[in-house]
CSV table of C-alpha atoms in Angstrom, one decimal:
chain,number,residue,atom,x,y,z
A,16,UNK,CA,0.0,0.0,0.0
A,17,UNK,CA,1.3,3.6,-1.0
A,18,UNK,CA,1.3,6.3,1.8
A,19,UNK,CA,2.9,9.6,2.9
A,20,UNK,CA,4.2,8.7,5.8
A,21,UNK,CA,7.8,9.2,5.4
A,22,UNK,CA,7.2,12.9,3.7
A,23,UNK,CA,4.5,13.9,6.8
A,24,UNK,CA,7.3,12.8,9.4
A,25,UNK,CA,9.8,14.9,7.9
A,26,UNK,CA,7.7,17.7,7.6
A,27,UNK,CA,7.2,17.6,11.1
A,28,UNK,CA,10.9,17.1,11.7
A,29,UNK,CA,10.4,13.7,13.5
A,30,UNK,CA,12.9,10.8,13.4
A,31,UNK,CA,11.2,7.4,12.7
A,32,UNK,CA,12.1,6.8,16.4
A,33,UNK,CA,9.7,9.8,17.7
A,34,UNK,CA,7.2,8.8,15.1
A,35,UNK,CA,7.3,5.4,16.7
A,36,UNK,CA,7.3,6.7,20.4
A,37,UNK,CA,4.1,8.7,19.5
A,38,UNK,CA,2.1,5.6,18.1
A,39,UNK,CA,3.4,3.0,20.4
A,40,UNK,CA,5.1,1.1,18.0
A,41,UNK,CA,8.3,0.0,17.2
A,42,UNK,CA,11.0,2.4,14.8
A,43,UNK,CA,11.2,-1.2,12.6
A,44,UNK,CA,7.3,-0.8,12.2
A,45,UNK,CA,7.4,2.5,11.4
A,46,UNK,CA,10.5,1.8,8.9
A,47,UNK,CA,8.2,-1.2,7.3
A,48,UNK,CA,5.2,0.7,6.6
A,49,UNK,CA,7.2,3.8,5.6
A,50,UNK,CA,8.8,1.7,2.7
A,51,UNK,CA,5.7,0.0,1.7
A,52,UNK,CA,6.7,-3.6,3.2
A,53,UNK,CA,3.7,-3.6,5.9
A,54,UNK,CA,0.2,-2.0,6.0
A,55,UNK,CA,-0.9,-1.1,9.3
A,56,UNK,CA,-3.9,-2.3,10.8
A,57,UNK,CA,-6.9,-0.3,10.9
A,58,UNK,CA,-6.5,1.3,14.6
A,59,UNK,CA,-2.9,2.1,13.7
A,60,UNK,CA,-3.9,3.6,10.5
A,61,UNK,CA,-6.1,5.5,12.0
A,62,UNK,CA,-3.5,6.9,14.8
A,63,UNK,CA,-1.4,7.8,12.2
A,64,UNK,CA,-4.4,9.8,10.5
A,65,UNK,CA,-5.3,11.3,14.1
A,66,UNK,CA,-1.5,12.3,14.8
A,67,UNK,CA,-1.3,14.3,11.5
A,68,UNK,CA,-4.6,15.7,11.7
A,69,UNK,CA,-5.3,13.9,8.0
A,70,UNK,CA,-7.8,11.4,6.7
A,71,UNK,CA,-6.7,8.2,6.2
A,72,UNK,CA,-7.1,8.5,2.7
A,73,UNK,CA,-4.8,11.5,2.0
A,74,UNK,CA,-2.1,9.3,3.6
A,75,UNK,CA,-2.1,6.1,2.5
A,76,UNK,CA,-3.8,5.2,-0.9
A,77,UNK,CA,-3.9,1.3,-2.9
């Protein structure tokens, strides 16, 4: 699954550590779904959504 992830936590001047520390998730997960190797489940999806005040939909995208 595409997504934005990696261009929204630069933006915000985040490593993938802090990214990971503010979703309660690993840096490796963050690192996997930032380069398209895992798609997060739904409630983590919609974290990420919630913690960039976007819809799910403008980050990640089939």
């Amino acid at each position: 699954m595409k997504n934005r992830l990696k261009a929204l936590r630069i933006e915000k001047g985040w490593s993938q550590g802090e990214l990971a520390s503010r979703l309660d998730v690993s840096r490796q997960t963050v690192n996997a779904i930032e380069n398209e190797r895992y798609d997060p489940s739904l409630p983590l999806a919609f974290a990420i959504a919630r913690l960039f005040n976007r819809a799910i939909e403008e980050i990640f995208e089939e």
